[in-house]
Amino acid sequence: MIQSTLSIIKPDGTQRNLIGKIVSRFEEEGFEIAAMEKRQLSLREVEGFYAEHKGRGFFEELTTYMSSGPVVVMVLRGENAIDRNRQIMGATNPKDAAEGTLRKLYAQDIGMNTVHGSDSPAAAEREIGYFFPKTAIF
Ligand code: ADP
Ligand code: MG
């Protein structure tokens, strides 16, 4: 099934000039880049985006970090895109990430883990809508 999913290159990825490598990987994996924008997110925008994690011990660290520098938000489209993107990303903690995954290759620690990806169809729909109007997705 063709799906769309939200991907974010986090501040540690943009800071280390990894945008091209990560976007190339997605295209090589057969995804279309259906939308893409470099953005500086406000703390409030990040808090809304990660609302499901409110109350967790790492929430403040996560939201401060995600608003600390520019990110690249993208819509990836392709076969089974939601699960396949999660597989390409690898585990949340790079110590647990499989060989060849983006987080194994690039992530620094469980917080600065370089990429975000929607984890379910409902999350993908909400997260894509959070950043992109339908008219900005091609
Ligand atoms: P994922 O990004 O793999 O879906 P989660 O949704 O569980 O992971 O967490 C969202 C993000 O919060 C993670 O990608 C990571 O940046 C951060 N995070 C999760 N757990 C921790 C933790 N224990 N300490 C610091 N940051 C964390
Ligand atoms: Mg998640």
XYZ file of C-alpha atoms and ligand atoms in Angstrom:
166
model
C 0.000 0.000 0.000
C 1.291 3.473 -0.898
C 1.533 5.564 2.260
C 2.832 8.961 3.297
C 4.823 9.567 6.464
C 6.429 12.532 8.185
C 10.205 12.609 8.478
C 12.252 15.231 10.322
C 15.996 15.746 10.114
C 16.671 16.928 13.659
C 18.999 19.814 14.650
C 22.028 17.509 15.058
C 21.530 16.367 11.454
C 21.244 19.838 9.914
C 24.129 21.121 12.071
C 26.460 18.385 10.790
C 25.479 18.922 7.125
C 23.775 15.538 6.834
C 20.699 16.767 4.941
C 21.931 15.572 1.540
C 23.028 12.149 2.747
C 19.724 11.515 4.511
C 17.540 12.739 1.641
C 19.634 10.653 -0.792
C 19.070 7.578 1.336
C 15.306 8.102 1.254
C 15.328 8.498 -2.533
C 17.571 5.441 -2.949
C 15.090 3.480 -0.823
C 12.412 4.382 -3.363
C 10.571 7.124 -1.514
C 9.362 10.252 -3.235
C 10.043 13.513 -1.384
C 6.460 14.800 -1.562
C 7.169 17.943 0.511
C 10.276 19.394 2.153
C 11.038 22.536 4.127
C 13.828 23.762 6.407
C 12.300 25.345 9.497
C 13.270 26.748 12.866
C 10.563 25.399 15.180
C 9.449 27.374 18.223
C 9.298 25.678 21.607
C 5.505 25.902 21.438
C 5.373 24.211 18.019
C 7.588 21.379 19.248
C 5.535 20.940 22.430
C 2.418 20.560 20.292
C 4.108 18.158 17.922
C 5.326 15.899 20.752
C 2.172 16.288 22.902
C 1.958 12.482 23.334
C 5.184 12.632 25.378
C 4.054 15.409 27.737
C 4.744 14.339 31.310
C 7.615 12.026 30.390
C 10.956 12.659 32.101
C 12.653 13.581 28.836
C 9.941 15.974 27.559
C 11.724 19.206 28.456
C 15.072 17.960 27.137
C 13.371 16.821 23.916
C 11.440 20.032 23.280
C 14.395 22.292 24.146
C 16.607 20.256 21.838
C 14.152 20.159 18.924
C 13.759 23.952 19.049
C 17.512 24.583 19.423
C 18.303 24.816 15.704
C 16.831 24.344 12.248
C 15.202 21.086 11.199
C 14.090 19.732 7.820
C 10.501 18.500 7.740
C 9.564 16.174 4.897
C 6.720 14.062 3.636
C 7.965 10.729 2.275
C 5.668 8.764 -0.013
C 6.064 5.161 -1.054
C 5.145 1.536 -0.560
C 4.620 0.798 3.154
C 6.337 4.125 3.881
C 5.484 4.367 7.586
C 7.035 1.075 8.710
C 9.781 1.145 6.107
C 10.927 4.597 7.227
C 11.043 3.350 10.831
C 13.203 0.427 9.705
C 15.554 2.707 7.767
C 15.811 5.012 10.825
C 16.608 2.232 13.301
C 15.948 2.065 17.039
C 15.420 5.234 19.109
C 18.663 4.618 21.010
C 21.527 4.399 18.493
C 23.179 1.819 20.763
C 20.323 -0.526 19.840
C 20.064 0.506 16.176
C 20.779 -2.108 13.514
C 23.789 -1.841 11.223
C 23.199 0.453 8.249
C 20.256 2.338 9.763
C 20.334 6.133 9.788
C 20.529 6.245 13.570
C 23.348 3.681 13.664
C 25.222 5.683 11.045
C 24.622 9.185 12.339
C 22.933 9.460 15.759
C 24.920 10.688 18.738
C 22.704 9.489 21.596
C 19.084 8.693 22.450
C 18.178 12.394 22.413
C 20.248 13.645 19.480
C 19.182 10.807 17.248
C 19.166 12.683 13.928
C 15.779 11.688 12.506
C 12.107 11.484 13.421
C 9.535 9.285 11.682
C 5.805 8.799 12.232
C 5.069 5.499 13.976
C 1.507 4.708 12.783
C -1.015 5.738 10.116
C -2.859 7.943 12.630
C 0.394 9.614 13.712
C 1.452 10.122 10.094
C -1.817 11.844 9.227
C -1.643 14.120 12.270
C 2.065 14.917 11.889
C 1.883 15.662 8.150
C -1.086 17.969 8.786
C 0.823 19.658 11.594
C 3.415 20.994 9.154
C 1.979 20.904 5.655
C -1.309 22.019 4.126
C -2.528 19.576 1.464
C -1.718 22.176 -1.210
C 2.014 22.013 -0.265
C 2.312 18.244 -0.867
C 3.098 17.096 -4.405
P 11.077 7.607 18.313
O 11.647 8.949 17.870
O 11.987 6.476 17.948
O 9.657 7.410 17.857
P 9.976 8.157 20.944
O 8.718 8.542 20.250
O 9.893 7.171 22.050
O 11.073 7.632 19.913
O 10.664 9.457 21.557
C 10.669 10.664 20.819
C 12.052 11.275 20.904
O 12.293 11.668 22.256
C 13.211 10.347 20.558
O 13.465 10.242 19.183
C 14.354 11.007 21.295
O 14.867 12.124 20.567
C 13.680 11.525 22.543
N 13.817 10.565 23.650
C 13.145 9.404 23.830
N 13.522 8.768 24.942
C 14.467 9.566 25.507
C 15.246 9.482 26.693
N 15.141 8.436 27.516
N 16.115 10.484 26.948
C 16.239 11.542 26.127
N 15.516 11.702 24.986
C 14.648 10.714 24.685
Mg 7.915 8.427 18.335
